[in-house]
Coordinates of C-alpha atoms in Angstrom, one line a residue:
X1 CA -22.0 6.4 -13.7
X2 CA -24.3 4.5 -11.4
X3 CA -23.3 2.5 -8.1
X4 CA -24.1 -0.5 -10.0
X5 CA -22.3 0.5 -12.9
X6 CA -19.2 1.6 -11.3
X7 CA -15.8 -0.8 -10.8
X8 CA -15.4 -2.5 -7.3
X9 CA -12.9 -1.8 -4.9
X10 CA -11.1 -5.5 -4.4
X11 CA -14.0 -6.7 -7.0
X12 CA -12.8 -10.6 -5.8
X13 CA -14.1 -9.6 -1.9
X14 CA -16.4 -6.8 -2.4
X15 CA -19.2 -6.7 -0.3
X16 CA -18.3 -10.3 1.2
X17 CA -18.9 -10.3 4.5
X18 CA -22.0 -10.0 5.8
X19 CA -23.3 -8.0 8.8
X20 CA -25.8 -9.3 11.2
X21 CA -28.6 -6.9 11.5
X22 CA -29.2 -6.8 15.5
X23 CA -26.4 -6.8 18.6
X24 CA -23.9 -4.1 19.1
X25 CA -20.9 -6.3 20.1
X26 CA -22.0 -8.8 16.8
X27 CA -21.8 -5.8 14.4
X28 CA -18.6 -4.4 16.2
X29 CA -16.7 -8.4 15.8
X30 CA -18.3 -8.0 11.7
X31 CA -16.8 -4.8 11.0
X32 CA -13.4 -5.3 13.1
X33 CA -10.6 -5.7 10.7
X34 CA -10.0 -3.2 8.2
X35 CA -8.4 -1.3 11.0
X36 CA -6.2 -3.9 12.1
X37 CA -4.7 -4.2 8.4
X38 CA -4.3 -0.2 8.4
X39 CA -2.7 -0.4 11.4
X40 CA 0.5 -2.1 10.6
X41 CA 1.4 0.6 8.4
X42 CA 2.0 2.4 11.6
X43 CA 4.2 0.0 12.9
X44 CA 6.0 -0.9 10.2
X45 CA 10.3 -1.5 10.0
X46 CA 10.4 2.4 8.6
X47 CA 9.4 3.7 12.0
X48 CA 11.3 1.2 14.1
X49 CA 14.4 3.2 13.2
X50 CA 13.2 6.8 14.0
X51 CA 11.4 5.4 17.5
X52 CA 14.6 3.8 18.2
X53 CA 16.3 6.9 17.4
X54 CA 14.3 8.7 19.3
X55 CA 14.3 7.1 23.0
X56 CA 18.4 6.4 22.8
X57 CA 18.9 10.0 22.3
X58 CA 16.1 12.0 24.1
X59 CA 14.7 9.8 26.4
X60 CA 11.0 9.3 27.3
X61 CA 10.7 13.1 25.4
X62 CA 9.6 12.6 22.0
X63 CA 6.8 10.2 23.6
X64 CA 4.5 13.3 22.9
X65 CA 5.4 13.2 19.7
X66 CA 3.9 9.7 18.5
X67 CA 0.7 10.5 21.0
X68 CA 0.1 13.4 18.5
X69 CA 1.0 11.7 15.4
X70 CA -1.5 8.8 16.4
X71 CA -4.4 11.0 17.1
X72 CA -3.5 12.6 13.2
X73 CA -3.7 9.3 11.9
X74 CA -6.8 8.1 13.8
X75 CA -8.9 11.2 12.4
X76 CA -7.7 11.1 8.8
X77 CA -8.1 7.3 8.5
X78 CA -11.6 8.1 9.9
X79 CA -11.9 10.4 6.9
X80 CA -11.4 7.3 4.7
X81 CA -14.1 4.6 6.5
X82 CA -16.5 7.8 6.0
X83 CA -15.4 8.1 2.1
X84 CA -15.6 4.5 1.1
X85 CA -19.2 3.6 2.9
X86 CA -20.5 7.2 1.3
X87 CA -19.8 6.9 -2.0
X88 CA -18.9 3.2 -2.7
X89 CA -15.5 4.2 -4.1
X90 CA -12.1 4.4 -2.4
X91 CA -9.5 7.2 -2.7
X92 CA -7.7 5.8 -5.7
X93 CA -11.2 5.7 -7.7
X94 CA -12.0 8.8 -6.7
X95 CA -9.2 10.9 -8.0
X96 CA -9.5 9.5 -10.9
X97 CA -13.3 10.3 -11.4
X98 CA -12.9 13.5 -10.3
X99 CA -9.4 14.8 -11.6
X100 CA -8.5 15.6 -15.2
X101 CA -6.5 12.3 -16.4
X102 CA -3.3 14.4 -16.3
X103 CA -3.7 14.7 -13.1
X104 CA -4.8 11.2 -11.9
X105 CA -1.7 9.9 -14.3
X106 CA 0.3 12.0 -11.9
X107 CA -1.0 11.1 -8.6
X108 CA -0.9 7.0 -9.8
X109 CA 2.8 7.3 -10.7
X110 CA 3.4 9.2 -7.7
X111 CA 1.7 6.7 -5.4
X112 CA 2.9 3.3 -7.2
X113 CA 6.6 5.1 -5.7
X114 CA 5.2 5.7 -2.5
X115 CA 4.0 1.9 -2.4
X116 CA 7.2 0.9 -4.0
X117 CA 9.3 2.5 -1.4
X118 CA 7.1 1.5 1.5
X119 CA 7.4 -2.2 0.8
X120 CA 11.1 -1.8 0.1
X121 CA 11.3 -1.0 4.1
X122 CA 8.9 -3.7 4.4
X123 CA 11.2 -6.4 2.2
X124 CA 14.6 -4.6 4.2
X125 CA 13.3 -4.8 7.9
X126 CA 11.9 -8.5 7.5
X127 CA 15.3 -9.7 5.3
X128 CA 17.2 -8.2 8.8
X129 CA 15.0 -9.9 11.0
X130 CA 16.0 -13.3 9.0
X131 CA 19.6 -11.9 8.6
X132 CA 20.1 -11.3 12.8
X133 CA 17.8 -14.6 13.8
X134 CA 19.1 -17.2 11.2
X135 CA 22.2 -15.3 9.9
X136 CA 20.7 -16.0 6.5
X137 CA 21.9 -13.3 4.2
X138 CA 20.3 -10.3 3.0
X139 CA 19.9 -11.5 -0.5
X140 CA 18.3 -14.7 -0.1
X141 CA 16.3 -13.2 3.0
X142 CA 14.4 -10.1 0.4
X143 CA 13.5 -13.4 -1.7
X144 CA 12.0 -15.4 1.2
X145 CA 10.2 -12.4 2.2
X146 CA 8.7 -11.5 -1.5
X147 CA 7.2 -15.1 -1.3
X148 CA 4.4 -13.6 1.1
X149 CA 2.6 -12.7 -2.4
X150 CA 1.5 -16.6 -2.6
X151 CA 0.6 -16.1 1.3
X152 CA -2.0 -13.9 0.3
X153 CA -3.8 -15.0 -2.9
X154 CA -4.4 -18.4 -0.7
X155 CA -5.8 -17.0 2.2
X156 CA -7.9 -14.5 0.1
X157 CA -9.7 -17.1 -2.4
X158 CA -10.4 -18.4 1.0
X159 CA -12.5 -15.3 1.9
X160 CA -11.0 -12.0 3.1
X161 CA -11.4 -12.9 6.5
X162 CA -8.5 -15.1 6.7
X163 CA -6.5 -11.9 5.4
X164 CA -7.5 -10.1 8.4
X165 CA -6.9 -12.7 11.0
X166 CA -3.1 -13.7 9.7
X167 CA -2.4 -9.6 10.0
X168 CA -4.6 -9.7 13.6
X169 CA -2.2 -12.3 14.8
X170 CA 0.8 -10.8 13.6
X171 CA -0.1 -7.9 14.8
X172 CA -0.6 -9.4 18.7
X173 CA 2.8 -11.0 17.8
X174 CA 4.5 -7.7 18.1
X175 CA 2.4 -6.2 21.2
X176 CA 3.1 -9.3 22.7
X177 CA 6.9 -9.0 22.4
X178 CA 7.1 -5.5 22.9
X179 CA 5.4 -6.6 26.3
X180 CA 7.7 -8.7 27.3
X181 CA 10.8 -6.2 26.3
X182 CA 8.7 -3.5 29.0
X183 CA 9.2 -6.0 31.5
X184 CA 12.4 -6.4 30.6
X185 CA 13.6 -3.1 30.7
X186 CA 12.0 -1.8 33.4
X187 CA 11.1 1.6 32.6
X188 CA 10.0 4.9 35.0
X189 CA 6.6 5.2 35.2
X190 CA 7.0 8.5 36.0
X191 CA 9.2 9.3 33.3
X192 CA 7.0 7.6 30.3
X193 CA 3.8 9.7 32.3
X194 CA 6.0 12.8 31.6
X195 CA 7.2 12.1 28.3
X196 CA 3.4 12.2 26.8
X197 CA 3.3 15.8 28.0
X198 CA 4.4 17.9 25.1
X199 CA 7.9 19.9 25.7
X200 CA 8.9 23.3 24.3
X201 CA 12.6 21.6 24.2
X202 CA 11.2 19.6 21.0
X203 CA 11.1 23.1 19.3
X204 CA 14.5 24.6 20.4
X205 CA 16.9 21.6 19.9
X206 CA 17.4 20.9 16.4
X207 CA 18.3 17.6 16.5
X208 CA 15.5 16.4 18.7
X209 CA 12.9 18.7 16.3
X210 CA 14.8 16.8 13.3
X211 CA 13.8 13.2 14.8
X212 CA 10.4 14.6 16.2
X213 CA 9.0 15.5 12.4
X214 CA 10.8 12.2 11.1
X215 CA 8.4 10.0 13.7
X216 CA 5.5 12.4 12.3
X217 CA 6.6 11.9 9.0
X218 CA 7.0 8.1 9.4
X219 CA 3.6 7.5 10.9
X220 CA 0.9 8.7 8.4
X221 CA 1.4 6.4 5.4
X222 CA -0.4 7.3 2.2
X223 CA -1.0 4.0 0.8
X224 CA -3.1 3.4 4.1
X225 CA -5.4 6.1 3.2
X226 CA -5.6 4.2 -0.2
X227 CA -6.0 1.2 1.5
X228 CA -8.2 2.1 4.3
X229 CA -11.3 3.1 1.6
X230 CA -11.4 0.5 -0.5
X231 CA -11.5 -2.3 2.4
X232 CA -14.0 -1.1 4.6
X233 CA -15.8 -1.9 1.1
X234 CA -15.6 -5.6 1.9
X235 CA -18.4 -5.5 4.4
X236 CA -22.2 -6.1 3.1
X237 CA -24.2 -3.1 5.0
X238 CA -27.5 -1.7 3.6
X239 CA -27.4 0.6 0.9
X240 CA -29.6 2.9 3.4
X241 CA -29.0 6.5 5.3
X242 CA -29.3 4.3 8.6
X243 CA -26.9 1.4 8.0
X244 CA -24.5 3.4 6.2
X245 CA -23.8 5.7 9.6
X246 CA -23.9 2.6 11.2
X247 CA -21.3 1.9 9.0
X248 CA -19.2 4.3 9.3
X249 CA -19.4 4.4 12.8
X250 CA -18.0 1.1 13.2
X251 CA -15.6 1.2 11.1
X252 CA -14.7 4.1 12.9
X253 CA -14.5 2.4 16.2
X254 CA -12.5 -0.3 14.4
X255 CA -10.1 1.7 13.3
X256 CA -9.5 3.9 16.7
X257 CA -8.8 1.0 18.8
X258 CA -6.6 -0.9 16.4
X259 CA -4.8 2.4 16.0
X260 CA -4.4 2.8 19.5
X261 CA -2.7 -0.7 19.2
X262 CA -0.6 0.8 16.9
X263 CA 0.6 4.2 19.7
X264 CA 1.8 1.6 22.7
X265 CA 3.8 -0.4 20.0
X266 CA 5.4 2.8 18.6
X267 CA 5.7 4.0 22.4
X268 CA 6.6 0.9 23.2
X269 CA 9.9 0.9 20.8
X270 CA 10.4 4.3 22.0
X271 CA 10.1 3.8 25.4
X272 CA 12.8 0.0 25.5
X273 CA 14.7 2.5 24.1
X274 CA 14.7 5.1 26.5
X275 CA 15.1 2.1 29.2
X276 CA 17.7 0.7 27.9
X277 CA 19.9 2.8 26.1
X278 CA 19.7 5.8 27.2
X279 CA 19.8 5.1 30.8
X280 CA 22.6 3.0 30.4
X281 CA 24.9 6.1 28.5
X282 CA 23.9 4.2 25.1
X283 CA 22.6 7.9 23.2
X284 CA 23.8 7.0 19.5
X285 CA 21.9 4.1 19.0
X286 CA 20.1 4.7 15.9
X287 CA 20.2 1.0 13.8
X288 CA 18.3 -1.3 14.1
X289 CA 21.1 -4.2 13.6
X290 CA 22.5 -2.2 16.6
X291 CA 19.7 -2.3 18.8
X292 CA 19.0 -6.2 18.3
X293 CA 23.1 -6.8 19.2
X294 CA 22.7 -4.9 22.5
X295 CA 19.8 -5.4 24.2
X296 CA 20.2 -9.1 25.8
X297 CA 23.4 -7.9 27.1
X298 CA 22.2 -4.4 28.9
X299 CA 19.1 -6.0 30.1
X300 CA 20.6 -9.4 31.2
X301 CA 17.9 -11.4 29.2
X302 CA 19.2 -13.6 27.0
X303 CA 15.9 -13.9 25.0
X304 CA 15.4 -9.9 24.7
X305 CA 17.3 -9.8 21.4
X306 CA 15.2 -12.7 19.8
X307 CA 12.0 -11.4 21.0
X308 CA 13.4 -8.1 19.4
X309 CA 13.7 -9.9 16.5
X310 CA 10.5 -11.7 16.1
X311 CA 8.7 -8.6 16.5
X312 CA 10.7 -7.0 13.4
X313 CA 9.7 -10.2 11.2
X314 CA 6.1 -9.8 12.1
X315 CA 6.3 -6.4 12.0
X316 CA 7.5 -6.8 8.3
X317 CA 5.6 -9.0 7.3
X318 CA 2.4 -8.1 8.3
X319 CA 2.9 -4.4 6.4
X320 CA 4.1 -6.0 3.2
X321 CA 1.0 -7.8 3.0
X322 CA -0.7 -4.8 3.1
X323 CA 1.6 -2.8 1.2
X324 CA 0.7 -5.6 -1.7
X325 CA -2.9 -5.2 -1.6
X326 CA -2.7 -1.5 -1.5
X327 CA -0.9 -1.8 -4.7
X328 CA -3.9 -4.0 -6.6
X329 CA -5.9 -1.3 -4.8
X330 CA -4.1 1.8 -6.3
X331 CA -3.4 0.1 -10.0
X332 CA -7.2 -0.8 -10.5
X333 CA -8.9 2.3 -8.7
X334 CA -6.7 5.0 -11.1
X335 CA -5.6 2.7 -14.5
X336 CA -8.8 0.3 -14.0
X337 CA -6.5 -2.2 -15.4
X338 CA -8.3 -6.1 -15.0
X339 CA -5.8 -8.2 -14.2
X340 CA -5.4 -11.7 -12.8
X341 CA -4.5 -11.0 -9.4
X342 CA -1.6 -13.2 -8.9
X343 CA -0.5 -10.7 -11.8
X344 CA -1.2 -7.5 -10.3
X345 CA 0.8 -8.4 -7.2
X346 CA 3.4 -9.7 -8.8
X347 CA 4.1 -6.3 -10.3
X348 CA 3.5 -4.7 -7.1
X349 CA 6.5 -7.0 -5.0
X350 CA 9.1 -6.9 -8.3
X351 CA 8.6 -2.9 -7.5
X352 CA 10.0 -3.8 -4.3
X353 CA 12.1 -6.5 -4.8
X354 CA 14.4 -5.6 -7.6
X355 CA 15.9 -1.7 -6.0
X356 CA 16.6 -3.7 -3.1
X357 CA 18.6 -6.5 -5.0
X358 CA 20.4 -4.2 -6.9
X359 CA 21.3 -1.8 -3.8
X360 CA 22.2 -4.7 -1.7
X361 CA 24.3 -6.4 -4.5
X362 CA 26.2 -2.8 -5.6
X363 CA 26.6 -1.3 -2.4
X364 CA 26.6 -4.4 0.1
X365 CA 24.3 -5.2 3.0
X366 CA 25.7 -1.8 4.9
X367 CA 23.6 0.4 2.1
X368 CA 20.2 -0.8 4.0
X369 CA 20.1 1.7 6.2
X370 CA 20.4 4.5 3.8
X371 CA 17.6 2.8 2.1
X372 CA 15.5 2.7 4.6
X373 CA 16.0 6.3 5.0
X374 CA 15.4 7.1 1.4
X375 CA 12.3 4.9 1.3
X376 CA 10.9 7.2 3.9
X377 CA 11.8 10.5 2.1
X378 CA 9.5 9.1 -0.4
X379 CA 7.2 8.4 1.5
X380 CA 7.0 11.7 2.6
X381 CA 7.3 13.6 -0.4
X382 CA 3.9 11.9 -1.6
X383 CA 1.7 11.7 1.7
X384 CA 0.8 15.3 1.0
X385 CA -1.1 13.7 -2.4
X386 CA -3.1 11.5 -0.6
X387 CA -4.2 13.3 2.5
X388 CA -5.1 16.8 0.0
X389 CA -7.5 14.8 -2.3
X390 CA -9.0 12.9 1.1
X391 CA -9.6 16.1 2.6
X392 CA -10.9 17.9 0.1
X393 CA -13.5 14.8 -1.4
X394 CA -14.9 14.0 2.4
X395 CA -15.7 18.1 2.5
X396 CA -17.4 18.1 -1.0
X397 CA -21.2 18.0 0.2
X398 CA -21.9 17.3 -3.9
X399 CA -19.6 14.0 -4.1
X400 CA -20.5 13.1 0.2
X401 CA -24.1 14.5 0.4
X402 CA -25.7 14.3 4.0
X403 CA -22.1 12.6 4.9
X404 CA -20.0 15.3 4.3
X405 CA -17.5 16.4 6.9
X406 CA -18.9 19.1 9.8
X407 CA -17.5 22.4 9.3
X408 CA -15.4 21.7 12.9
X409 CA -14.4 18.5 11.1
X410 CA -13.3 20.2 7.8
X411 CA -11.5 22.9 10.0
X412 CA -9.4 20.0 11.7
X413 CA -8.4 17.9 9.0
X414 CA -7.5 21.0 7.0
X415 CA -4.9 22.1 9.7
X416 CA -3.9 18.7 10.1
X417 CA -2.9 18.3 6.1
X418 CA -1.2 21.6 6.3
X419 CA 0.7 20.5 9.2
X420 CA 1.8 17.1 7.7
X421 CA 2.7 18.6 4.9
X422 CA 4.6 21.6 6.0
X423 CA 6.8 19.3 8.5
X424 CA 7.6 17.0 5.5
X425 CA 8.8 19.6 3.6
X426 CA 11.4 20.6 6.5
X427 CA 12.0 17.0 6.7
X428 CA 13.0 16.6 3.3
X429 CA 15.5 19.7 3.0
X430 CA 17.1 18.8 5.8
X431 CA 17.6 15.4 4.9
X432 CA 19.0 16.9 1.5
X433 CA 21.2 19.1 3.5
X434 CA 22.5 16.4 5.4
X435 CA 23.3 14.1 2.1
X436 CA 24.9 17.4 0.5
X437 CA 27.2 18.1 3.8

């Protein structure tokens, strides 16, 4: 099938966005974007609760922990700029080209639960954030929040640009508050310096290991890999050698920084937790409702709490948005179903939406933090499915050509999916373990 031939990633904003042809710092402000909207994966409401975790119990330790886990993420989501601007598909059309349809049936249902259960934590954390600003309850506050479907076929029959900027802004939202909780709180510089130095005691305690591999396993989400391929697509580069490294390079650059956006607002969670929990004796604090209800009163800000708050809803929010159109992304690249897309994103929320109805309706509004939780076993039980195929397309020199992954490059990512995927497996049976007990 030729390039011309072939479905489009996002067919609605393919190639939309066009790319001057001279000035570094104009091509770098064309291509910035993508990164930004892969980013908030790494942000999202699911990690919240294992960084919060994390700094109440241990301190500035674990701090390490998300620096490695960022530096995974930047190199495999650099795997996926490299995939989509060298072969003009992204992940989701790639499996299925390449896999038996068995297979590609498997890895679609497989993914379309990943999604589901990353935009339930999405739909929970934002319905909190509602719930703890505006007391509005749980129910009604998963409804609000499914509305953000609407949000986004407006702004993208505006162009995809206006996507990027609403998730942009969002995004600065939460660095912004997590900013002003730092001052707040007052943290050791000395500690925080020490506390990106790995420790052996990660390894030996148990129950800091058992936190340590759920921030790993929290971090890398597989719908971003999806994600991440199919909209660096939206910019209009050359079909040349020369623009497309050109390409890829800036779209690597885009993605680096906006990840390293993403590491001081993980470590930034981590680290007002450190500050103000765990200095103060608080070491169980693990909830998020929790953390919101005590951090005005330890750090003697009465706004702290709302900030907090704010954060979470932009935090939310921005990552169900992306959540959505990694869903349209996934259900077109493997069924190439053409549907209207107010359609295809409908399906995509109601995937969302209705578990987290039903759980909050059976079991009450103290059953979302066990679905958090469960959403992120999910989570983790696929990611091995989408970083395998990534690796093993971007080192196929017949499917890449002359942008096929360096054999040091190969050697890396290689480690890296063995590692993911051997710490989510020790993840998950000792999450099973701990239901079963």
């Amino acid at each position: 099938m030729s390039m011309l031939d072939r479905p489009q990633s996002l067919p609605e904003v393919h190639r939309t966005i066009a790319i001057p042809q001279r000035g570094f710092w104009r091509k770098l402000l064309a291509y910035a974007g993508p990164g930004y909207l892969v980013s908030v994966g790494y942000m999202d409401p699911g990690n919240w609760a294992t960084d919060i975790a994390g700094g109440s119990k241990f301190g500035y330790t674990l701090l390490s922990v998300i620096m490695l886990s960022n530096l995974m993420a930047i190199l495999l989501q650099s795997l996926c700029v490299r995939l989509g601007v060298a072969t003009g598909r992204d992940l989701a059309q790639a499996c299925r080209d390449y896999f038996s349809p068995r297979v590609s049936l498997v890895l679609w249902v497989l993914c379309e639960l990943a999604i589901a259960a990353c935009d339930l934590a999405e739909l929970l954390g934002s319905a909190i954030a509602l719930q703890l600003l505006w007391g509005i309850p749980l129910v009604w506050g998963v409804c609000i929040m499914a509305l953000d479907v609407i949000i986004l076929l407006l702004l993208q029959s505006k162009g995809f640009r206006y996507v990027e900027a609403l998730v942009i802004t969002l995004v600065a939202t939460i660095a912004g508050c997590f900013i002003a909780q730092i001052i707040f709180a007052r943290p050791d510089l000395g500690s925080i310096l020490t506390g990106f130095i790995p420790d052996h005691r990660i390894l030996q305690n148990t129950e800091m290991l058992y936190i340590a591999v759920g921030i790993l396993g929290a971090t890398v989400m597989p719908h971003n890999l999806y994600l991440h391929s199919a909209i660096v697509q939206t910019r209009a580069w050359e079909a040349t050698s020369e623009k497309k490294w050109e390409a890829i390079k800036f779209g690597t650059i885009d993605s680096t920084l906006a990840l390293s956006l993403a590491l001081f607002i993980n470590a930034a969670i981590l680290i007002v937790a450190a500050a103000t929990f765990h200095t103060n004796g608080y070491q169980d604090v693990a909830e998020i409702e929790d953390a919101y209800q005590l951090l005005s009163p330890l750090l003697g800000v009465g706004a702290a709490s709302a900030i907090f708050g704010f954060a979470l809803l932009a935090s939310g929010q921005s990552s169900a948005l992306t959540a959505t159109l990694a869903g349209q992304i996934v259900m077109e690249g493997f069924l190439r179903l053409q549907l209207p897309p107010w359609l295809r994103r409908l399906a995509t929320r109601l995937l969302a939406v209705i578990p987290a109805l039903i759980a909050i309706v059976i079991f009450g509004e103290k059953s979302t933090g066990q679905l958090l939780l469960l959403s992120q076993v999910v989570l983790s039980l696929q990611l091995s499915f989408a970083v395998v195929p990534l690796v093993m397309f971007t080192s196929d020199r017949r499917l890449m050509g002359e942008f096929v992954n360096p054999r040091w490059l190969k050697i890396l990512a290689s480690a890296i999916a063995i590692i993911i995927a051997s710490l989510n497996i020790w993840l998950i049976i000792q999450t099973v373990q701990g239901w079963l007990s």
